[in-house]
Amino acid sequence: MKISYEWLGDFVDLEGVTPKDAAEILTRLGIEVDSLTVVDLSQIIIGKVLEQKPHPKSRNPLWIHQVDLGDHVEQIIAGAPNAGAGSLVPVALPGTTVPSGKLVKDMNIAGFTARGMMASADELMLGDDHSGIMVLERGTPGEPLTTVIPSQAIIEAEILSNRPDEMGHLGIARELAVGLDRPMKHDFMPSFTGSADPPGKDLIKVTVDDPELCSRFIGAVIKGVKVGPSPDWMQRRLRACGVRPINNIVDITNYVLLEYAQPMHAYDLARLKGPAIHVRRARDGEKLLSLDGVVRDLTSDMLVIADAERPVGIAGVMGGEETAVTDSTVDILLESANFDGPSIRQTSRALGLRTEASARFERNLPPELALAGARRGASLIAELAGGTVHREWSDVYPRPQQPVRVILRPELIDSVLGVHVPLEEAESILKRLNFHVKVMGDGEWDVLPPVFRLDVSIGEDLVEEVGRVYGYDRVPPTLPGRRHDRWTPISPSTDRRLDEPREVLAGAGYTEAWNPALVSGKRLEELRIAAHAMRVLNPLSDDMDTLRTSLLPSLIDVVALNRDRGRVDVRTYEIASSYLANVGEKNTQPEEPLRLAAITTAGVTAQEGRAAFYRLKSVLDGCIAALAAPACTYQRAATQLFHPGRCAAVVLEGRQLGHIGELHPAVVSGSRLEGRLVAFEIDVQPVLDASRIPRAQPLPRFPAVERDLAVVVEDTVAAGAILGSIKELAGDLLEGVKAFDEYRGTQVPEGHKSIAFALTFRSPERTLTDAEVDRVMAEIRLGLEKRHGARFRE
Amino acid sequence: MNDPSALTAEALAATGKAQTPQELDQLENDYLGRKSGRVSKLLEGIGGLGPDERAALGKAVNEAKRTIEAALAARRAELDSARIADLAETEAIDITFPGPPLERGHIHVLTQVRRQIETVLESLGYQVEQGPEVETEWYNFEALNITAGHPARENWDSFYFSPELLLRAHTSPVQIRAMQRIKEPPIYIITPGRCYRRDAPEATRLPYFSQVEGLAVDKGLTVGDMKGTLLYMIQSLYGPDRKVRVRPSYFPFTEPSFEFDVTCGICGGMGCKSCRHKGWLEVGGCGMVHPQVLRNGGIDPTQWNGYAWGFGIERMAMLKHDVDDIRLFYESDLRFLEQF
């Protein structure tokens, strides 16, 4: 909200308080100041135009003015013709900088000197009008402009959603007064009531048909107004707050809104049928031409203000065009009402129409504010538009505001804040905030909040009031520490445990990514992994409408993005949840298994893809080993995203964790990528669950015997199967066996391959002899021959 | 030659002239080789000598061996120290030539910051708690005192899957779940995790982001305790010079409620361009847990009270590493990720 510093001065004495001081005090009290714009007018002086003549030579139309500056006259050239002889204008002499930032210089335009500039409202930052020179209503030539217009400061602040009373200058000033410990100049409730006969309530009948949505409706009848422009000071303040002046009546309703936070509306009484007012729900199919010129389709969820025949306004949002105040309006009905916040928000959203009024009603204004606003508005109209205000307004108040009482144990203040606030100080703070405090016999306080505060209902709310005025800077920081007889021992978080595989991946050259969990549902469907996908009902866009069921599409996108940006080799991984809906049970929370997925680019050849597969397999084994889990096994598998011949299920202790493999060529080309991609994705939790604390093994005391074995088998025999057989056949003396080479070519028959294994034999009790190992090797050869049809190469 | 002393003299002269360890090895083999070395050969025909001569020759030969061995060792040491003395010239390399690339991957900057935050708070005894990202309306809103139609709801515009199910807008639901699970205070937890709000992506906010919230429930906790905890956390993360201030604010789930700010790291609180001349940078929200929220978590507010706070991990990382666009964290451009 934009706050005019000048306006605040109407309510609290700002002597010695700079706009910056005010901004700091407000921030400390909970009104967060975003920005402060100071408009310094002290360098601008008032001039009176004595003569205006067109420039005889200039190609563009220009006017030459002789301007009286009190003690001398200057020649000033301007492009706008509106400052005729006799006009009072703001003048900036050479060497001064106007508020908009322009430095004024001596000029010579086509042979005529120009000594200074006559400023527009825009250049003085007093409004957005840059069409002509600002013409003043009054002032003395030679005097500073500040004698008629004070220097301005606009404070842009965030108002907390529980403090709609601060959405007007009066509420802000009230806070400032408390912060400054100065009195308010005015009472909250103006005394003006109107006195003309007959009673206003006899001139129009007001009915509230839906008291749930409208707790109060005040309608004041004011006759014989003269519609015209509002005074300068009012227009200036409205502009400063971002509101465009229209005419005195409309400006006054806006002015009261910006002052009291109470939205108002003025109807042309002559155009109200009846004349009567019904506050009711719209009937389906009803339409209204609203003030912004749009025909609005209304529904029965929406509250409207209607006359005897039709809606004339959308309650709390915007009035209707047909009953609006115009230049020919003479009699008006001034509305000041209170509407249900959630209903106003819903209507405003449904219509896509957020107004100053709806922004305030949404937050639940106190109904008592309606009367204060009505009185302020009526008195301003009487004063500035010459209307006659009738006495006894219609005031339909079906649900009167109930006073709230809060019982406070004053000890609560110190015990919550952690600092000693003397009771007298606490009581004084509450009283300055307009709370009524009664100290009861048992020491408890019976506290009555002011009518404009609906946000206070429990003791803690009062503690907050005391605390923010006392000053939280005065609360010393401490760390909690007590003697406990109960505690929860700390254990490493899942994410910290996963730092182990992160280190493995970093060592292997993989960089971690954090990708959005919301992805394109269409993409998941194309990849045929959308069966368990959760779709957002109200997505921001198509590419973020579904929760991902796999991390792999995101990683493919990372490759694509980095390829686009010139990177050829990409290795990346992510640790994050995927989301799997329980199909058929719509309202249950999905499974959110935590996954680890990694991807690497490879060259275009099958051989490069194969090599990358084995490298990535080592990385995966390394990750699992880093978590101190048992080694996993790999079983041939086929799944949508992977190459049919190059995919394995990753199995740990009989449980499938996920897959590793080369991505399916269709998936790669579908992502407009070249070359091969190799990736894995596994569930992490089973690995964490299988993690064991490593137990130290005694170091071997006897030397090992190493033997290599080159096994020639048919292409279809898996290395894993031969490894299994070797382990079985070798017996206890085999310490370990690894496959380290695979060969196809001239040395082996067509359709066959040679796999080289390195075997390590060791006995924990003695040094093995060559003869012993030879016997075992012979057993192995025999067994492999029988089981796999193996031959052996030297 | 079969005179031990003459042979010794010859060997010593040769040793003195040797310039390389290889030459010394050759000399050692020539003179001292076990079978064919020239010193051993002095003993050829010793069988034909009388006992006294035998003893004398044996002694002389042993003497020669020891002398030559000692000379060889001394010369070796000499050559070695000369070699070491010359290393600066003989083996000098161009130390300005760059090493081969390590090709080590990088851990995401948000993981790093999250890890730092967890470490700092674990040192105060806070335990990490996790919860589901797809939450129920009750845990995300109602339990936190944000009833339907509450004016504050617009701050948590959310993604829905059904009227009851949505993506959590904050990690606060984990606080409720933790209270329900732990039941008996003291409770000291932090809840790092992903959150979602229906805000269009821009430089300062994204519809997806990560939060860490903290919750302490104990006896007699105060605003001062909350301030101290935040100060400890901020100073541990950003350095002991930083200050923290709390400003009154409003959240339905805390009373009193605050925003907390940290002094700008560039100007130290004096005010500069990067803090928009405020001297302070907004970090997150905090407050004393609302009694109704404690009740919703199954905790008796007449026995216990608490404080809670929350902030975005991205925000912390942006402050720490001068990142000016939050989207960089989730865009996965390796040129960005490799900077950390």
PDB file of C-alpha atoms in Angstrom, chain A residues 467-559:
ATOM      1  CA  GLY A 467       6.327  -6.974  22.497  1.00  0.00           C
ATOM      2  CA  ARG A 468       6.265  -5.083  19.226  1.00  0.00           C
ATOM      3  CA  VAL A 469       5.844  -1.711  20.928  1.00  0.00           C
ATOM      4  CA  TYR A 470       8.301  -2.515  23.722  1.00  0.00           C
ATOM      5  CA  GLY A 471      10.760  -3.462  20.989  1.00  0.00           C
ATOM      6  CA  TYR A 472      12.045  -6.918  20.125  1.00  0.00           C
ATOM      7  CA  ASP A 473      15.535  -5.432  19.841  1.00  0.00           C
ATOM      8  CA  ARG A 474      15.390  -5.226  23.619  1.00  0.00           C
ATOM      9  CA  VAL A 475      14.871  -8.993  23.990  1.00  0.00           C
ATOM     10  CA  PRO A 476      18.308 -10.534  24.606  1.00  0.00           C
ATOM     11  CA  PRO A 477      19.143 -13.568  22.462  1.00  0.00           C
ATOM     12  CA  THR A 478      19.578 -16.767  24.494  1.00  0.00           C
ATOM     13  CA  LEU A 479      19.876 -20.442  23.687  1.00  0.00           C
ATOM     14  CA  PRO A 480      17.380 -22.786  25.313  1.00  0.00           C
ATOM     15  CA  GLY A 481      18.994 -25.097  27.801  1.00  0.00           C
ATOM     16  CA  ARG A 482      17.303 -27.075  30.511  1.00  0.00           C
ATOM     17  CA  ARG A 483      17.997 -30.137  32.562  1.00  0.00           C
ATOM     18  CA  HIS A 484      16.108 -32.831  30.703  1.00  0.00           C
ATOM     19  CA  ASP A 485      15.500 -36.384  31.806  1.00  0.00           C
ATOM     20  CA  ARG A 486      14.365 -37.379  28.333  1.00  0.00           C
ATOM     21  CA  TRP A 487      15.860 -36.930  24.882  1.00  0.00           C
ATOM     22  CA  THR A 488      15.950 -38.380  21.416  1.00  0.00           C
ATOM     23  CA  PRO A 489      19.398 -39.540  20.377  1.00  0.00           C
ATOM     24  CA  ILE A 490      20.452 -37.986  17.122  1.00  0.00           C
ATOM     25  CA  SER A 491      20.952 -40.073  13.996  1.00  0.00           C
ATOM     26  CA  PRO A 492      22.218 -38.997  10.594  1.00  0.00           C
ATOM     27  CA  SER A 493      19.542 -37.827   8.181  1.00  0.00           C
ATOM     28  CA  THR A 494      18.848 -39.783   5.032  1.00  0.00           C
ATOM     29  CA  ASP A 495      20.256 -36.965   2.982  1.00  0.00           C
ATOM     30  CA  ARG A 496      23.505 -36.938   4.970  1.00  0.00           C
ATOM     31  CA  ARG A 497      23.852 -40.713   4.570  1.00  0.00           C
ATOM     32  CA  LEU A 498      23.509 -40.157   0.842  1.00  0.00           C
ATOM     33  CA  ASP A 499      26.578 -37.930   0.900  1.00  0.00           C
ATOM     34  CA  GLU A 500      28.550 -41.222   0.611  1.00  0.00           C
ATOM     35  CA  PRO A 501      27.282 -42.104  -2.873  1.00  0.00           C
ATOM     36  CA  ARG A 502      27.477 -38.398  -3.763  1.00  0.00           C
ATOM     37  CA  GLU A 503      31.224 -38.579  -3.155  1.00  0.00           C
ATOM     38  CA  VAL A 504      31.503 -41.695  -5.326  1.00  0.00           C
ATOM     39  CA  LEU A 505      29.573 -39.991  -8.120  1.00  0.00           C
ATOM     40  CA  ALA A 506      31.641 -36.821  -7.828  1.00  0.00           C
ATOM     41  CA  GLY A 507      34.806 -38.906  -8.053  1.00  0.00           C
ATOM     42  CA  ALA A 508      33.470 -40.549 -11.198  1.00  0.00           C
ATOM     43  CA  GLY A 509      32.830 -37.145 -12.745  1.00  0.00           C
ATOM     44  CA  TYR A 510      29.069 -36.901 -12.163  1.00  0.00           C
ATOM     45  CA  THR A 511      27.604 -33.537 -11.197  1.00  0.00           C
ATOM     46  CA  GLU A 512      24.479 -33.374  -9.088  1.00  0.00           C
ATOM     47  CA  ALA A 513      21.310 -31.732 -10.442  1.00  0.00           C
ATOM     48  CA  TRP A 514      18.134 -30.623  -8.682  1.00  0.00           C
ATOM     49  CA  ASN A 515      15.346 -30.804 -11.213  1.00  0.00           C
ATOM     50  CA  PRO A 516      11.734 -29.745 -10.813  1.00  0.00           C
ATOM     51  CA  ALA A 517       9.379 -32.500  -9.710  1.00  0.00           C
ATOM     52  CA  LEU A 518       6.566 -31.074 -11.811  1.00  0.00           C
ATOM     53  CA  VAL A 519       6.980 -32.154 -15.420  1.00  0.00           C
ATOM     54  CA  SER A 520       4.915 -32.479 -18.575  1.00  0.00           C
ATOM     55  CA  GLY A 521       2.301 -35.223 -18.274  1.00  0.00           C
ATOM     56  CA  LYS A 522       2.241 -35.543 -22.039  1.00  0.00           C
ATOM     57  CA  ARG A 523       5.931 -36.384 -22.046  1.00  0.00           C
ATOM     58  CA  LEU A 524       5.426 -39.108 -19.424  1.00  0.00           C
ATOM     59  CA  GLU A 525       2.648 -40.542 -21.564  1.00  0.00           C
ATOM     60  CA  GLU A 526       4.832 -40.538 -24.647  1.00  0.00           C
ATOM     61  CA  LEU A 527       7.474 -42.414 -22.660  1.00  0.00           C
ATOM     62  CA  ARG A 528       4.747 -44.738 -21.380  1.00  0.00           C
ATOM     63  CA  ILE A 529       5.604 -44.129 -17.727  1.00  0.00           C
ATOM     64  CA  ALA A 530       2.435 -42.238 -16.823  1.00  0.00           C
ATOM     65  CA  ALA A 531       0.412 -45.090 -15.348  1.00  0.00           C
ATOM     66  CA  HIS A 532       0.931 -43.931 -11.746  1.00  0.00           C
ATOM     67  CA  ALA A 533       1.292 -40.243 -12.515  1.00  0.00           C
ATOM     68  CA  MET A 534      -0.471 -37.630 -10.352  1.00  0.00           C
ATOM     69  CA  ARG A 535      -1.925 -34.787 -12.382  1.00  0.00           C
ATOM     70  CA  VAL A 536      -2.304 -31.295 -10.963  1.00  0.00           C
ATOM     71  CA  LEU A 537      -5.846 -29.920 -11.295  1.00  0.00           C
ATOM     72  CA  ASN A 538      -4.700 -26.300 -11.504  1.00  0.00           C
ATOM     73  CA  PRO A 539      -1.284 -26.315 -13.188  1.00  0.00           C
ATOM     74  CA  LEU A 540       0.535 -23.119 -14.103  1.00  0.00           C
ATOM     75  CA  SER A 541       1.404 -24.543 -17.508  1.00  0.00           C
ATOM     76  CA  ASP A 542       1.378 -27.792 -19.526  1.00  0.00           C
ATOM     77  CA  ASP A 543       5.059 -28.427 -18.963  1.00  0.00           C
ATOM     78  CA  MET A 544       4.494 -28.512 -15.180  1.00  0.00           C
ATOM     79  CA  ASP A 545       1.214 -30.353 -14.847  1.00  0.00           C
ATOM     80  CA  THR A 546       2.255 -33.751 -13.498  1.00  0.00           C
ATOM     81  CA  LEU A 547       4.456 -35.159 -10.764  1.00  0.00           C
ATOM     82  CA  ARG A 548       7.283 -37.169 -12.235  1.00  0.00           C
ATOM     83  CA  THR A 549       7.193 -40.942 -11.872  1.00  0.00           C
ATOM     84  CA  SER A 550      10.860 -41.255 -12.761  1.00  0.00           C
ATOM     85  CA  LEU A 551      13.919 -39.028 -12.547  1.00  0.00           C
ATOM     86  CA  LEU A 552      15.221 -40.208 -15.925  1.00  0.00           C
ATOM     87  CA  PRO A 553      13.243 -37.855 -18.213  1.00  0.00           C
ATOM     88  CA  SER A 554      14.567 -34.909 -16.174  1.00  0.00           C
ATOM     89  CA  LEU A 555      18.127 -36.193 -16.573  1.00  0.00           C
ATOM     90  CA  ILE A 556      17.658 -36.644 -20.321  1.00  0.00           C
ATOM     91  CA  ASP A 557      16.541 -33.006 -20.397  1.00  0.00           C
ATOM     92  CA  VAL A 558      19.677 -31.988 -18.520  1.00  0.00           C
ATOM     93  CA  VAL A 559      21.761 -33.677 -21.216  1.00  0.00           C
TER      94      VAL A 559
END
